[in-house]
Amino acid sequence: MKYFLIAGEASGDLHASNLMAEIKNEDPNATFQFFGGNLMQAQGGTCLKHYSEMAYMGIIPVLMNLNKINKNLSLCKKALLDFQPDVVIMVDYPGFNLRIAEFANNKGIRTAYYISPKIWAWKTRRVHKIKKFVDRMYTIFPFETGFYQKYNYKVEYVGNPVFDSIQNTPNPWKTKKEFHSANQLPNKPIIALLAGSRKDEIKRLLPEMLNVIDNFKEYQFIIAGAPNIDLQFYKQYNTTKTPVIYNNTYNILRFSEAAIVASGTATLETAILNIPQVVVYKMAMGWLMSKLKPYVIKTKFFSLVNLVGEKEIVKELFHTEVNKQTITQELNNILHTSSYRNTILTGYAEIDKKLKTSGASKVAASKLNSWLKSEG
């Protein structure tokens, strides 16, 4: 069969690539075209657009890049008509993907979603487009089933793929000393900085993260480099010359004492790796977003850790709260107050119990294959 996949950021590339690997096990004759990244390319098929040319977040970046976005949409639509896939599989990235879902549905192309957009947190109205244009929804959080039930839309929970990704990532270093030596780092405890995978969020968050370095001189800070962001871009904001290490995010976390993490999938990965963290979120027009937060965000929390835990496990800093003083205070609590740190770790253990599965992408591929075969 022919599969067309769309992933618009680094985490989507990772999970889509794992899904592709499992699809090939189910369907040895599978052929792929996709919008995605290097990990998807490694699975074979034709990459029509790299996600590094697609990742725009926030009102201003989207408006400034409308022409590029529209060109990408046109390219995708033409590719679907030319390729005539048996199914188009969308991975998160709702602003783009839901427009493609509508187009594909209208052209008689089957549509599936793997990893639901976070419409339970904001832009809930998108559920109506999903109901109308998405044939199958494979979700990765148990609470999403209840959310969609309220709108009479049946979804299929397949487990969470983050556990699989972490388990499948090799760790060649047994000790912190080995990790430090291999990466030419001094023998000081590490605080990991995960500033996101989009240029606009790195631009806003990384300087705020780096501002706290002088308050923690007994530690070394390491930036986990996003695979689609070149070193030169980091250098614009990295005035402290903090090391940037690529392709080792999980291992950086494994050997860290704490982390400052941009809101997103990385917060859940950090929790699963059992590293206490402070979550930060900042967009363009932050002063306005801070005022609109109660009206825009439909949930009590915005980090996946707290959403899954259904309580505040980690501290969330939103827009104007993302500053040197608040981040320093939270890191001090994590690093120097054992009871505070242990409360976070206890919360992480509860998340593990709720989410821990194995083979989410395998389950999704199997369900997808059964559905496609049943409909011929």
Coordinates of C-alpha atoms in Angstrom, one line a residue:
M1 CA 0.0 0.0 0.0
K2 CA 1.0 3.7 -0.4
Y3 CA 1.2 5.9 2.7
F4 CA 1.6 9.6 2.9
L5 CA 2.7 11.0 6.3
I6 CA 2.9 14.6 7.6
A7 CA 5.1 15.5 10.6
G8 CA 5.8 19.2 11.2
E9 CA 8.4 19.1 14.0
A10 CA 11.2 17.0 15.6
S11 CA 9.0 14.9 18.0
G12 CA 6.7 14.2 15.1
D13 CA 9.6 13.1 12.9
L14 CA 10.7 10.7 15.7
H15 CA 7.3 9.1 16.3
A16 CA 6.4 9.0 12.6
S17 CA 9.6 7.2 11.8
N18 CA 8.9 4.6 14.4
L19 CA 5.4 4.2 13.0
M20 CA 6.9 3.8 9.5
A21 CA 9.2 1.0 10.7
E22 CA 6.2 -0.9 12.2
I23 CA 4.1 -0.3 9.0
K24 CA 6.8 -2.0 7.0
N25 CA 6.6 -5.0 9.3
E26 CA 2.8 -5.1 8.7
D27 CA 3.1 -4.3 5.0
P28 CA 6.4 -5.3 3.4
N29 CA 5.3 -3.7 0.2
A30 CA 4.7 -0.3 1.8
T31 CA 5.8 2.8 -0.1
F32 CA 6.0 6.2 1.5
Q33 CA 5.9 9.9 0.7
F34 CA 6.1 12.4 3.5
F35 CA 6.6 15.8 4.9
G36 CA 9.0 15.1 7.8
G37 CA 12.6 14.9 8.8
N38 CA 15.9 12.9 8.9
L39 CA 14.5 10.0 11.0
M40 CA 11.7 9.4 8.5
Q41 CA 14.1 9.6 5.6
A42 CA 16.1 6.8 7.2
Q43 CA 13.0 4.6 6.9
G44 CA 12.9 5.1 3.1
G45 CA 10.5 6.7 0.7
T46 CA 10.5 10.3 -0.6
C47 CA 10.7 13.4 1.6
L48 CA 9.0 16.2 -0.1
K49 CA 9.5 18.9 2.5
H50 CA 11.7 18.9 5.6
Y51 CA 10.0 20.0 8.9
S52 CA 12.6 22.6 9.4
E53 CA 10.9 24.6 6.7
M54 CA 7.5 24.2 8.3
A55 CA 7.8 24.8 12.1
Y56 CA 6.1 28.1 12.9
M57 CA 4.6 28.7 16.3
G58 CA 2.6 31.6 17.5
I59 CA 0.4 34.3 15.8
I60 CA 3.2 36.6 14.6
P61 CA 5.5 33.9 13.1
V62 CA 2.6 32.3 11.3
L63 CA 1.5 35.7 9.9
M64 CA 5.0 36.5 8.8
N65 CA 5.3 33.2 7.0
L66 CA 1.9 32.8 5.5
N67 CA 3.3 32.8 2.0
K68 CA 5.6 29.8 2.8
I69 CA 2.8 28.0 4.7
N70 CA 0.5 28.4 1.7
K71 CA 3.2 27.1 -0.7
N72 CA 3.7 24.1 1.5
L73 CA 0.0 23.4 1.6
S74 CA -0.2 23.6 -2.2
L75 CA 2.8 21.3 -2.6
C76 CA 1.2 18.8 -0.2
K77 CA -2.1 18.9 -2.0
K78 CA -0.5 18.4 -5.4
A79 CA 1.6 15.5 -4.0
L80 CA -1.5 13.8 -2.6
L81 CA -3.2 14.0 -6.0
D82 CA -0.2 12.7 -7.8
F83 CA 0.7 9.9 -5.4
Q84 CA -2.9 8.8 -4.7
P85 CA -2.0 7.1 -1.3
D86 CA -4.2 4.5 0.3
V87 CA -4.1 6.7 3.4
V88 CA -2.7 10.0 4.6
I89 CA -1.4 9.8 8.2
M90 CA -1.1 13.1 10.2
V91 CA 1.1 13.5 13.3
D92 CA 0.0 16.3 15.6
Y93 CA 0.8 19.7 13.8
P94 CA -2.9 20.6 13.6
G95 CA -2.9 24.0 11.9
F96 CA -1.5 22.4 8.7
N97 CA -2.7 18.9 9.1
L98 CA -6.4 19.6 9.6
R99 CA -6.4 21.6 6.4
I100 CA -4.9 18.7 4.6
A101 CA -7.4 16.3 6.3
E102 CA -10.2 18.3 4.8
F103 CA -8.7 18.3 1.4
A104 CA -7.9 14.6 1.4
N105 CA -11.4 13.7 2.7
N106 CA -13.0 15.7 -0.1
K107 CA -10.8 13.9 -2.6
G108 CA -11.8 10.5 -1.3
I109 CA -8.5 9.7 0.4
R110 CA -8.7 8.0 3.7
T111 CA -7.3 9.9 6.7
A112 CA -5.7 8.8 10.0
Y113 CA -4.3 10.8 12.8
Y114 CA -1.5 9.4 15.0
I115 CA -0.9 11.6 18.1
S116 CA -3.9 13.9 18.6
P117 CA -3.5 17.6 18.5
K118 CA -3.8 19.1 22.0
I119 CA -7.3 20.4 21.4
W120 CA -8.3 19.5 24.9
A121 CA -6.0 22.3 26.0
W122 CA -6.7 25.0 23.5
K123 CA -8.6 25.6 20.2
T124 CA -11.2 22.9 21.2
R125 CA -13.4 23.9 18.3
R126 CA -11.0 21.9 16.1
V127 CA -12.8 18.8 17.3
H128 CA -15.5 19.4 14.8
K129 CA -13.1 19.3 11.9
I130 CA -11.6 16.1 13.3
K131 CA -15.0 14.5 13.5
K132 CA -15.8 15.5 10.0
F133 CA -12.5 14.9 8.2
V134 CA -10.5 12.3 10.1
D135 CA -11.5 8.7 9.7
R136 CA -9.3 7.2 12.4
M137 CA -7.7 8.8 15.5
Y138 CA -5.0 6.9 17.3
T139 CA -4.3 8.6 20.7
I140 CA -1.4 8.4 23.1
F141 CA -3.0 9.6 26.4
P142 CA -5.8 7.7 28.2
F143 CA -7.6 11.0 29.1
E144 CA -8.1 11.8 25.5
T145 CA -10.7 9.0 25.2
G146 CA -13.0 10.8 27.6
F147 CA -12.4 14.1 26.0
Y148 CA -13.5 12.9 22.6
Q149 CA -16.4 10.9 24.0
K150 CA -18.0 14.2 25.0
Y151 CA -18.2 15.0 21.3
N152 CA -19.4 11.5 20.3
Y153 CA -16.2 10.7 18.5
K154 CA -14.6 7.3 19.0
V155 CA -10.8 7.2 19.2
E156 CA -8.4 4.3 19.7
Y157 CA -5.8 4.5 22.5
V158 CA -2.5 2.8 21.5
G159 CA -0.2 3.6 24.4
N160 CA 2.5 6.3 24.6
P161 CA 5.4 6.1 22.1
V162 CA 7.8 8.1 24.3
F163 CA 8.5 5.0 26.4
D164 CA 9.5 3.1 23.2
S165 CA 11.7 6.0 22.0
I166 CA 13.6 6.2 25.2
Q167 CA 14.0 2.4 25.5
N168 CA 15.2 2.2 21.9
T169 CA 17.8 5.0 22.3
P170 CA 21.2 3.5 23.0
N171 CA 23.2 4.8 26.0
P172 CA 26.9 4.0 25.5
W173 CA 28.0 5.5 28.8
K174 CA 27.6 3.7 32.1
T175 CA 28.7 6.5 34.3
K176 CA 28.6 10.3 34.5
K177 CA 32.4 10.3 34.3
E178 CA 32.3 8.4 31.0
F179 CA 29.7 10.8 29.6
H180 CA 31.7 13.8 30.6
S181 CA 34.9 12.4 29.2
A182 CA 33.3 11.4 25.8
N183 CA 31.8 14.9 25.4
Q184 CA 34.9 16.8 26.7
L185 CA 33.0 18.2 29.7
P186 CA 34.4 19.2 33.1
N187 CA 33.6 17.0 36.0
K188 CA 30.7 19.1 37.3
P189 CA 27.0 18.2 37.8
I190 CA 24.8 19.0 34.7
I191 CA 21.7 21.1 34.3
A192 CA 20.1 20.4 31.0
L193 CA 18.5 23.0 28.8
L194 CA 15.8 21.9 26.4
A195 CA 14.7 25.1 24.6
G196 CA 12.5 23.5 22.0
S197 CA 12.8 22.6 18.3
R198 CA 11.5 25.8 16.7
K199 CA 13.6 28.8 16.0
D200 CA 11.1 31.3 17.5
E201 CA 10.8 29.4 20.8
I202 CA 14.5 29.0 21.1
K203 CA 14.9 32.7 20.4
R204 CA 12.6 33.5 23.3
L205 CA 13.5 30.8 25.8
L206 CA 17.2 30.2 25.5
P207 CA 18.4 33.6 26.7
E208 CA 16.1 33.4 29.7
M209 CA 17.5 29.9 30.5
L210 CA 21.1 31.1 30.1
N211 CA 20.5 34.1 32.4
V212 CA 20.5 31.9 35.5
I213 CA 24.0 30.4 34.9
D214 CA 25.8 32.8 37.1
N215 CA 23.6 31.7 40.0
F216 CA 24.7 28.1 39.8
K217 CA 28.5 28.2 39.3
E218 CA 29.0 24.8 40.9
Y219 CA 27.0 23.3 37.9
Q220 CA 27.6 23.1 34.2
F221 CA 24.7 23.8 31.8
I222 CA 24.3 21.8 28.5
I223 CA 22.0 22.8 25.6
A224 CA 20.4 19.8 24.0
G225 CA 20.6 20.7 20.3
A226 CA 17.5 20.3 18.2
P227 CA 18.5 18.3 15.1
N228 CA 17.0 20.8 12.7
I229 CA 18.7 23.8 14.2
D230 CA 22.3 24.5 13.2
L231 CA 25.0 25.6 15.7
Q232 CA 25.3 29.0 14.2
F233 CA 21.7 29.8 15.1
Y234 CA 22.3 28.9 18.8
K235 CA 25.4 31.1 18.8
Q236 CA 23.3 34.2 18.3
Y237 CA 21.7 33.7 21.7
N238 CA 24.4 31.7 23.5
T239 CA 26.6 34.5 24.7
T240 CA 27.8 32.3 27.6
K241 CA 29.3 29.8 25.2
T242 CA 27.4 27.0 26.8
P243 CA 28.1 23.7 25.1
V244 CA 25.5 22.5 22.5
I245 CA 25.3 18.7 22.2
Y246 CA 23.3 17.2 19.3
N247 CA 21.6 13.8 18.9
N248 CA 22.0 13.0 22.6
T249 CA 19.0 14.6 24.4
Y250 CA 18.0 11.5 26.3
N251 CA 21.6 10.8 27.5
I252 CA 22.1 14.5 28.5
L253 CA 19.0 14.1 30.6
R254 CA 20.1 10.8 32.0
F255 CA 23.3 12.4 33.4
S256 CA 21.6 15.6 34.6
E257 CA 20.6 16.7 38.1
A258 CA 17.8 19.0 36.8
A259 CA 16.4 20.5 33.6
I260 CA 14.8 23.6 32.3
V261 CA 12.4 22.5 29.6
A262 CA 10.2 24.1 26.9
S263 CA 6.6 23.0 27.2
G264 CA 6.0 20.1 24.8
T265 CA 6.8 16.4 24.4
A266 CA 10.2 17.0 26.0
T267 CA 8.6 17.6 29.4
L268 CA 7.1 14.1 29.3
E269 CA 10.5 12.6 28.2
T270 CA 12.2 14.4 31.0
A271 CA 9.7 13.0 33.5
I272 CA 10.1 9.4 32.2
L273 CA 13.8 9.8 32.6
N274 CA 13.2 10.9 36.2
I275 CA 14.9 14.3 36.0
P276 CA 13.2 17.1 38.1
Q277 CA 12.4 20.0 35.8
V278 CA 10.9 23.5 35.5
V279 CA 8.7 24.0 32.5
V280 CA 8.7 27.2 30.6
Y281 CA 6.4 28.6 27.9
K282 CA 6.7 31.9 26.1
M283 CA 5.3 33.2 22.8
A284 CA 5.2 36.4 20.8
M285 CA 3.0 39.1 22.4
G286 CA 3.6 37.5 25.9
W287 CA 2.0 40.4 27.8
L288 CA -1.3 39.9 25.8
M289 CA -1.2 36.1 26.1
S290 CA -0.7 36.4 29.9
K291 CA -4.0 38.3 30.1
L292 CA -5.8 36.0 27.7
K293 CA -4.5 32.7 29.3
P294 CA -7.7 32.0 31.3
Y295 CA -9.7 32.3 28.0
V296 CA -7.4 30.6 25.6
I297 CA -6.1 27.6 27.6
K298 CA -9.0 25.3 28.5
T299 CA -7.1 23.2 31.1
K300 CA -5.7 24.0 34.5
F301 CA -2.2 23.1 33.3
F302 CA -0.3 23.3 30.0
S303 CA 2.6 20.9 30.6
L304 CA 2.0 17.3 29.6
V305 CA 3.5 16.2 33.0
N306 CA 0.8 18.0 35.0
L307 CA -2.0 17.2 32.6
V308 CA -1.3 13.5 32.8
G309 CA -0.8 13.7 36.5
E310 CA -3.9 15.8 36.9
K311 CA -2.1 18.0 39.5
E312 CA 1.0 20.2 39.7
I313 CA 3.9 17.9 39.7
V314 CA 6.4 20.3 38.2
K315 CA 6.4 24.1 38.2
E316 CA 5.0 25.8 35.1
L317 CA 6.3 29.3 34.2
F318 CA 4.1 31.2 31.6
H319 CA 5.3 34.1 29.6
T320 CA 6.2 37.0 32.0
E321 CA 6.9 34.4 34.7
V322 CA 9.8 33.1 32.5
N323 CA 12.6 35.2 34.0
K324 CA 15.9 34.9 35.9
Q325 CA 14.4 35.2 39.3
T326 CA 11.6 32.7 39.0
I327 CA 13.8 30.1 37.2
T328 CA 16.5 30.5 39.7
Q329 CA 14.1 30.0 42.6
E330 CA 12.6 26.9 41.1
L331 CA 16.1 25.4 40.4
N332 CA 17.2 26.1 43.9
N333 CA 14.1 24.2 45.2
I334 CA 14.8 21.3 43.0
L335 CA 18.6 21.1 43.7
H336 CA 18.7 22.0 47.4
T337 CA 15.4 21.0 49.0
S338 CA 15.2 17.2 49.2
S339 CA 11.6 17.0 50.1
Y340 CA 10.6 19.2 47.1
R341 CA 12.7 17.1 44.8
N342 CA 11.2 13.9 46.1
T343 CA 7.7 15.2 45.6
I344 CA 8.4 15.7 41.9
L345 CA 9.9 12.2 41.7
T346 CA 6.9 10.7 43.4
G347 CA 4.7 12.4 40.9
Y348 CA 6.8 11.0 38.0
A349 CA 6.2 7.5 39.4
E350 CA 2.5 8.0 39.3
I351 CA 2.7 9.1 35.6
D352 CA 4.7 6.0 34.8
K353 CA 1.9 3.8 36.2
K354 CA -0.7 5.7 34.1
L355 CA 1.2 5.7 30.8
K356 CA 3.7 2.9 30.7
T357 CA 3.1 0.7 27.7
S358 CA 5.3 -1.0 25.2
G359 CA 5.0 -0.9 21.4
A360 CA 2.6 2.1 20.9
S361 CA 3.8 2.5 17.2
K362 CA 3.4 -1.3 16.7
V363 CA -0.2 -1.2 18.0
A364 CA -1.0 1.8 15.9
A365 CA 0.5 0.2 12.7
S366 CA -1.5 -3.0 13.4
K367 CA -4.8 -1.2 13.9
L368 CA -4.1 0.9 10.8
N369 CA -3.3 -2.2 8.7
S370 CA -6.4 -4.0 9.8
W371 CA -8.6 -1.0 9.0
L372 CA -7.1 -0.5 5.5
K373 CA -7.4 -4.2 4.7
S374 CA -11.0 -4.4 6.0
E375 CA -12.0 -1.6 3.6
G376 CA -10.0 -2.9 0.6

